[in-house]
mmCIF file of C-alpha atoms in Angstrom:
data_model
loop_
_atom_site.group_PDB
_atom_site.id
_atom_site.type_symbol
_atom_site.label_atom_id
_atom_site.label_comp_id
_atom_site.label_asym_id
_atom_site.label_seq_id
_atom_site.Cartn_x
_atom_site.Cartn_y
_atom_site.Cartn_z
ATOM 1 C CA UNK A 25 102.659 132.821 18.207
ATOM 2 C CA UNK A 26 101.005 129.390 18.613
ATOM 3 C CA UNK A 27 102.551 128.145 15.376
ATOM 4 C CA UNK A 28 105.982 129.327 16.538
ATOM 5 C CA UNK A 29 105.604 127.542 19.897
ATOM 6 C CA UNK A 30 104.883 124.239 18.148
ATOM 7 C CA UNK A 31 107.690 124.764 15.636
ATOM 8 C CA UNK A 32 110.121 125.495 18.467
ATOM 9 C CA UNK A 33 109.047 122.316 20.278
ATOM 10 C CA UNK A 34 109.860 120.279 17.196
ATOM 11 C CA UNK A 35 113.177 122.069 16.680
ATOM 12 C CA UNK A 36 114.369 121.778 20.268
ATOM 13 C CA UNK A 37 112.838 118.428 21.191
ATOM 14 C CA UNK A 38 111.140 120.011 24.213
ATOM 15 C CA UNK A 39 107.330 119.656 24.380
ATOM 16 C CA UNK A 40 105.258 122.705 25.239
ATOM 17 C CA UNK A 41 102.126 123.095 27.384
ATOM 18 C CA UNK A 42 98.743 122.689 25.664
ATOM 19 C CA UNK A 43 97.931 125.438 23.156
ATOM 20 C CA UNK A 44 94.139 125.120 23.415
ATOM 21 C CA UNK A 45 93.807 128.392 25.349
ATOM 22 C CA UNK A 46 94.778 130.125 22.101
ATOM 23 C CA UNK A 47 91.399 129.070 20.667
ATOM 24 C CA UNK A 48 87.814 128.805 21.738
ATOM 25 C CA UNK A 49 86.760 125.208 22.389
ATOM 26 C CA UNK A 50 85.296 124.632 18.922
ATOM 27 C CA UNK A 51 87.484 126.990 16.848
ATOM 28 C CA UNK A 52 88.856 124.353 14.505
ATOM 29 C CA UNK A 53 89.288 126.861 11.681
ATOM 30 C CA UNK A 54 91.951 128.746 13.654
ATOM 31 C CA UNK A 55 93.617 125.505 14.716
ATOM 32 C CA UNK A 56 93.844 124.373 11.081
ATOM 33 C CA UNK A 57 95.254 127.809 10.193
ATOM 34 C CA UNK A 58 98.067 127.233 12.716
ATOM 35 C CA UNK A 59 98.650 123.785 11.225
ATOM 36 C CA UNK A 60 98.921 125.307 7.765
ATOM 37 C CA UNK A 61 101.485 127.892 8.888
ATOM 38 C CA UNK A 62 103.867 125.187 10.048
ATOM 39 C CA UNK A 63 103.221 122.984 7.014
ATOM 40 C CA UNK A 64 104.051 125.936 4.756
ATOM 41 C CA UNK A 65 107.171 126.580 6.836
ATOM 42 C CA UNK A 66 108.377 123.061 6.090
ATOM 43 C CA UNK A 67 107.476 123.357 2.415
ATOM 44 C CA UNK A 68 109.606 126.497 2.253
ATOM 45 C CA UNK A 69 112.481 124.431 3.673
ATOM 46 C CA UNK A 70 112.250 122.023 0.745
ATOM 47 C CA UNK A 71 109.802 119.348 1.867
ATOM 48 C CA UNK A 72 106.735 118.424 -0.167
ATOM 49 C CA UNK A 73 103.261 117.187 0.676
ATOM 50 C CA UNK A 74 102.848 113.507 -0.260
ATOM 51 C CA UNK A 75 99.383 112.936 1.187
ATOM 52 C CA UNK A 76 97.189 113.280 4.255
ATOM 53 C CA UNK A 77 96.593 111.435 7.501
ATOM 54 C CA UNK A 78 93.237 111.044 9.210
ATOM 55 C CA UNK A 79 92.992 111.043 12.994
ATOM 56 C CA UNK A 80 90.273 110.578 15.595
ATOM 57 C CA UNK A 81 88.537 107.827 13.635
ATOM 58 C CA UNK A 82 87.900 105.723 16.734
ATOM 59 C CA UNK A 83 84.585 106.364 18.528
ATOM 60 C CA UNK A 84 86.277 105.855 21.902
ATOM 61 C CA UNK A 85 88.922 108.488 21.152
ATOM 62 C CA UNK A 86 86.266 110.902 19.887
ATOM 63 C CA UNK A 87 84.381 110.424 23.148
ATOM 64 C CA UNK A 88 87.567 110.979 25.135
ATOM 65 C CA UNK A 89 88.202 114.318 23.403
ATOM 66 C CA UNK A 90 84.528 115.322 23.316
ATOM 67 C CA UNK A 91 84.248 115.506 19.526
ATOM 68 C CA UNK A 92 82.056 113.928 16.881
ATOM 69 C CA UNK A 93 84.357 114.110 13.877
ATOM 70 C CA UNK A 94 87.811 113.054 12.703
ATOM 71 C CA UNK A 95 90.622 115.459 11.923
ATOM 72 C CA UNK A 96 93.424 115.515 9.364
ATOM 73 C CA UNK A 97 97.023 116.532 8.906
ATOM 74 C CA UNK A 98 99.575 116.706 6.112
ATOM 75 C CA UNK A 99 102.056 113.950 5.284
ATOM 76 C CA UNK A 100 105.384 115.417 4.224
ATOM 77 C CA UNK A 101 108.151 113.768 2.255
ATOM 78 C CA UNK A 102 110.590 113.695 5.177
ATOM 79 C CA UNK A 103 108.117 111.749 7.347
ATOM 80 C CA UNK A 104 108.485 108.515 5.350
ATOM 81 C CA UNK A 105 110.477 105.635 6.866
ATOM 82 C CA UNK A 106 111.177 102.552 4.704
ATOM 83 C CA UNK A 107 109.591 99.225 5.607
ATOM 84 C CA UNK A 108 111.894 97.613 8.156
ATOM 85 C CA UNK A 109 113.740 100.878 8.666
ATOM 86 C CA UNK A 110 115.032 102.451 11.861
ATOM 87 C CA UNK A 111 113.869 105.614 13.609
ATOM 88 C CA UNK A 112 116.877 107.416 15.027
ATOM 89 C CA UNK A 113 116.989 107.942 18.784
ATOM 90 C CA UNK A 114 115.769 111.418 19.667
ATOM 91 C CA UNK A 115 114.125 112.072 16.301
ATOM 92 C CA UNK A 116 110.665 112.253 17.908
ATOM 93 C CA UNK A 117 109.528 113.650 21.259
ATOM 94 C CA UNK A 118 107.028 111.101 22.629
ATOM 95 C CA UNK A 119 106.198 108.630 19.866
ATOM 96 C CA UNK A 120 103.394 106.092 19.746
ATOM 97 C CA UNK A 121 102.668 103.499 17.063
ATOM 98 C CA UNK A 122 99.387 102.498 15.437
ATOM 99 C CA UNK A 123 98.552 100.226 12.504
ATOM 100 C CA UNK A 124 96.495 101.513 9.579
ATOM 101 C CA UNK A 125 95.370 100.905 6.030
ATOM 102 C CA UNK A 126 97.040 103.250 3.548
ATOM 103 C CA UNK A 127 95.403 104.096 0.231
ATOM 104 C CA UNK A 128 97.428 105.409 -2.711
ATOM 105 C CA UNK A 129 95.460 107.338 -5.296
ATOM 106 C CA UNK A 130 95.800 106.797 -9.020
ATOM 107 C CA UNK A 131 93.446 109.659 -9.946
ATOM 108 C CA UNK A 132 92.402 113.018 -8.540
ATOM 109 C CA UNK A 133 89.551 113.046 -6.010
ATOM 110 C CA UNK A 134 88.316 116.546 -6.712
ATOM 111 C CA UNK A 135 84.529 116.062 -6.901
ATOM 112 C CA UNK A 136 82.299 117.747 -4.355
ATOM 113 C CA UNK A 137 80.389 115.345 -2.100
ATOM 114 C CA UNK A 138 82.396 112.244 -3.088
ATOM 115 C CA UNK A 139 81.100 108.792 -2.200
ATOM 116 C CA UNK A 140 82.630 105.355 -1.674
ATOM 117 C CA UNK A 141 82.466 104.588 -5.386
ATOM 118 C CA UNK A 142 84.451 107.756 -6.153
ATOM 119 C CA UNK A 143 87.113 106.695 -3.637
ATOM 120 C CA UNK A 144 87.266 103.170 -5.056
ATOM 121 C CA UNK A 145 87.646 104.475 -8.607
ATOM 122 C CA UNK A 146 90.396 106.903 -7.598
ATOM 123 C CA UNK A 147 92.389 104.406 -5.504
ATOM 124 C CA UNK A 148 95.232 102.622 -7.259
ATOM 125 C CA UNK A 149 96.104 100.233 -4.417
ATOM 126 C CA UNK A 150 96.231 99.732 -0.649
ATOM 127 C CA UNK A 151 99.184 99.012 1.637
ATOM 128 C CA UNK A 152 99.621 98.063 5.274
ATOM 129 C CA UNK A 153 100.989 101.016 7.221
ATOM 130 C CA UNK A 154 102.384 102.021 10.571
ATOM 131 C CA UNK A 155 101.798 105.564 11.670
ATOM 132 C CA UNK A 156 104.233 106.802 14.286
ATOM 133 C CA UNK A 157 102.276 109.576 15.923
ATOM 134 C CA UNK A 158 103.957 112.222 18.037
ATOM 135 C CA UNK A 159 102.919 115.279 20.003
ATOM 136 C CA UNK A 160 104.670 118.544 20.582
ATOM 137 C CA UNK A 161 102.268 118.974 23.534
ATOM 138 C CA UNK A 162 103.700 117.825 26.868
ATOM 139 C CA UNK A 163 102.390 114.487 28.200
ATOM 140 C CA UNK A 164 99.926 114.145 25.313
ATOM 141 C CA UNK A 165 97.604 116.514 27.201
ATOM 142 C CA UNK A 166 95.498 117.306 24.139
ATOM 143 C CA UNK A 167 92.058 118.374 23.031
ATOM 144 C CA UNK A 168 90.994 118.435 19.379
ATOM 145 C CA UNK A 169 92.271 121.997 18.915
ATOM 146 C CA UNK A 170 95.685 121.008 20.322
ATOM 147 C CA UNK A 171 96.060 118.057 17.967
ATOM 148 C CA UNK A 172 94.711 119.879 14.896
ATOM 149 C CA UNK A 173 97.113 122.782 15.412
ATOM 150 C CA UNK A 174 99.919 120.226 15.867
ATOM 151 C CA UNK A 175 99.358 118.750 12.376
ATOM 152 C CA UNK A 176 97.042 116.083 13.819
ATOM 153 C CA UNK A 177 99.832 114.830 16.108
ATOM 154 C CA UNK A 178 101.854 113.672 13.126
ATOM 155 C CA UNK A 179 105.286 112.115 13.318
ATOM 156 C CA UNK A 180 106.439 109.548 10.773
ATOM 157 C CA UNK A 181 104.899 106.768 8.699
ATOM 158 C CA UNK A 182 105.966 103.411 7.283
ATOM 159 C CA UNK A 183 104.360 101.739 4.253
ATOM 160 C CA UNK A 184 104.509 98.061 3.345
ATOM 161 C CA UNK A 185 106.008 97.221 -0.008
ATOM 162 C CA UNK A 186 103.439 94.935 -1.671
ATOM 163 C CA UNK A 187 100.557 96.901 -3.268
ATOM 164 C CA UNK A 188 97.114 95.274 -3.101
ATOM 165 C CA UNK A 189 94.261 96.326 -5.429
ATOM 166 C CA UNK A 190 90.847 96.814 -3.851
ATOM 167 C CA UNK A 191 88.982 94.715 -6.426
ATOM 168 C CA UNK A 192 88.419 91.794 -4.052
ATOM 169 C CA UNK A 193 89.376 93.220 -0.670
ATOM 170 C CA UNK A 194 86.811 94.209 1.967
ATOM 171 C CA UNK A 195 88.653 96.810 4.015
ATOM 172 C CA UNK A 196 85.976 96.868 6.694
ATOM 173 C CA UNK A 197 86.591 93.175 7.409
ATOM 174 C CA UNK A 198 90.390 93.201 7.616
ATOM 175 C CA UNK A 199 91.921 92.123 10.923
ATOM 176 C CA UNK A 200 94.977 93.771 12.435
ATOM 177 C CA UNK A 201 97.540 92.535 14.934
ATOM 178 C CA UNK A 202 100.342 94.795 16.182
ATOM 179 C CA UNK A 203 103.415 93.177 17.724
ATOM 180 C CA UNK A 204 106.122 94.826 19.827
ATOM 181 C CA UNK A 205 108.877 92.277 19.591
ATOM 182 C CA UNK A 206 106.998 88.995 20.027
ATOM 183 C CA UNK A 207 104.279 90.511 22.252
ATOM 184 C CA UNK A 208 100.860 91.361 20.831
ATOM 185 C CA UNK A 209 100.143 94.914 21.988
ATOM 186 C CA UNK A 210 97.165 95.975 19.874
ATOM 187 C CA UNK A 211 94.506 94.447 17.691
ATOM 188 C CA UNK A 212 91.447 95.566 15.789
ATOM 189 C CA UNK A 213 89.663 95.550 12.477
ATOM 190 C CA UNK A 214 88.763 97.770 9.571
ATOM 191 C CA UNK A 215 85.384 98.377 11.183
ATOM 192 C CA UNK A 216 87.153 100.070 14.110
ATOM 193 C CA UNK A 217 88.229 102.885 11.772
ATOM 194 C CA UNK A 218 85.084 105.011 11.276
ATOM 195 C CA UNK A 219 83.194 101.786 10.445
ATOM 196 C CA UNK A 220 85.583 101.174 7.559
ATOM 197 C CA UNK A 221 88.684 102.863 6.055
ATOM 198 C CA UNK A 222 86.757 103.807 2.915
ATOM 199 C CA UNK A 223 84.355 105.867 5.042
ATOM 200 C CA UNK A 224 87.325 107.703 6.521
ATOM 201 C CA UNK A 225 88.678 108.398 3.024
ATOM 202 C CA UNK A 226 85.277 109.722 1.899
ATOM 203 C CA UNK A 227 85.235 112.065 4.895
ATOM 204 C CA UNK A 228 88.709 113.373 4.074
ATOM 205 C CA UNK A 229 87.984 113.789 0.358
ATOM 206 C CA UNK A 230 84.810 115.717 1.193
ATOM 207 C CA UNK A 231 86.496 118.096 3.620
ATOM 208 C CA UNK A 232 89.449 118.801 1.325
ATOM 209 C CA UNK A 233 87.249 119.322 -1.753
ATOM 210 C CA UNK A 234 85.171 121.820 0.224
ATOM 211 C CA UNK A 235 88.371 123.672 1.131
ATOM 212 C CA UNK A 236 89.487 123.834 -2.500
ATOM 213 C CA UNK A 237 92.527 121.644 -1.767
ATOM 214 C CA UNK A 238 91.437 118.231 -3.076
ATOM 215 C CA UNK A 239 93.307 114.965 -2.988
ATOM 216 C CA UNK A 240 95.416 114.347 -6.103
ATOM 217 C CA UNK A 241 96.730 111.344 -8.007
ATOM 218 C CA UNK A 242 99.740 109.917 -6.192
ATOM 219 C CA UNK A 243 98.581 111.067 -2.750
ATOM 220 C CA UNK A 244 98.909 108.699 0.193
ATOM 221 C CA UNK A 245 95.985 108.524 2.610
ATOM 222 C CA UNK A 246 96.577 107.100 6.073
ATOM 223 C CA UNK A 247 92.982 106.231 6.853
ATOM 224 C CA UNK A 248 93.166 105.938 10.648
ATOM 225 C CA UNK A 249 94.042 103.498 13.389
ATOM 226 C CA UNK A 250 92.644 99.972 13.348
ATOM 227 C CA UNK A 251 93.315 99.557 17.064
ATOM 228 C CA UNK A 252 94.765 101.340 20.108
ATOM 229 C CA UNK A 253 98.075 103.159 19.716
ATOM 230 C CA UNK A 254 101.064 101.931 21.734
ATOM 231 C CA UNK A 255 103.980 103.921 23.213
ATOM 232 C CA UNK A 256 107.333 103.372 21.504
ATOM 233 C CA UNK A 257 110.593 103.277 23.435
ATOM 234 C CA UNK A 258 114.235 103.089 22.293
ATOM 235 C CA UNK A 259 115.092 99.572 21.157
ATOM 236 C CA UNK A 260 111.498 98.579 20.381
ATOM 237 C CA UNK A 261 110.653 96.687 17.196
ATOM 238 C CA UNK A 262 107.111 96.752 15.819
ATOM 239 C CA UNK A 263 105.346 94.684 13.182
ATOM 240 C CA UNK A 264 101.766 95.135 12.017
ATOM 241 C CA UNK A 265 99.990 92.280 10.284
ATOM 242 C CA UNK A 266 96.787 93.119 8.419
ATOM 243 C CA UNK A 267 94.790 90.335 6.800
ATOM 244 C CA UNK A 268 94.669 90.631 3.034
ATOM 245 C CA UNK A 269 97.365 93.325 3.013
ATOM 246 C CA UNK A 270 100.434 91.699 4.554
ATOM 247 C CA UNK A 271 102.813 93.175 7.105
ATOM 248 C CA UNK A 272 104.976 96.229 7.770
ATOM 249 C CA UNK A 273 107.810 96.742 10.265
ATOM 250 C CA UNK A 274 109.860 99.440 11.973
ATOM 251 C CA UNK A 275 112.577 99.618 14.631
ATOM 252 C CA UNK A 276 113.429 102.348 17.134
ATOM 253 C CA UNK A 277 117.156 102.744 17.695
ATOM 254 C CA UNK A 278 118.506 102.334 21.205
ATOM 255 C CA UNK A 279 119.689 105.428 23.035
ATOM 256 C CA UNK A 280 123.288 106.168 22.110
ATOM 257 C CA UNK A 281 123.281 103.706 19.205
ATOM 258 C CA UNK A 282 125.272 104.679 16.138
ATOM 259 C CA UNK A 283 122.932 105.854 13.387
#
């Protein structure tokens, strides 16, 4: 029933009330089960999983939701938007934008209890990324069980086009600036993402290996926000600049614009 409510919200473009009353406060297993139902529904429709996204990597957001851990969701093939591309008006319900470091794996990460060295060895390259988060829950009135069930509040993602190897790049030290038009609307650093994007990737690899669904070569990992997320409105243009990685851009079409 909960999975169907969230699927209907996505289909109709009408957010639903919070679904947290379907679970006990700390019943993440059931929330992830709901997430999986809707992911499998989309796979049956012809999509494919291309990676994972990590959420709740900011200590301030964890405090806000009363949790002490990140969460994750699936990235599906139809969520990708090209660098500089346009998001059609009405495609998402209540989108927000955040800048992240994306890792692309060149090898499987299927060891139990992986460490930073395992992640470094498995990573082919990094890219600057924009995650366009969305919520099927009305007014973003979420707890951790709401967002987990809702595929970690996933929406779309945009990857930059110039791969950067990690051989001489300190991801913890990278600096991020997010622009909406010419206005700076968010800033942060790699350290703001679970004290470094590699730590976030280790967390994800550990959790997925324990579940018997490890990360595989070719997977994209969105490691988590480097700064506060920003609401996106029709007509907005965003650009994220991340030191050492370059930039990535996206535009939101104006209401009524031809697509």
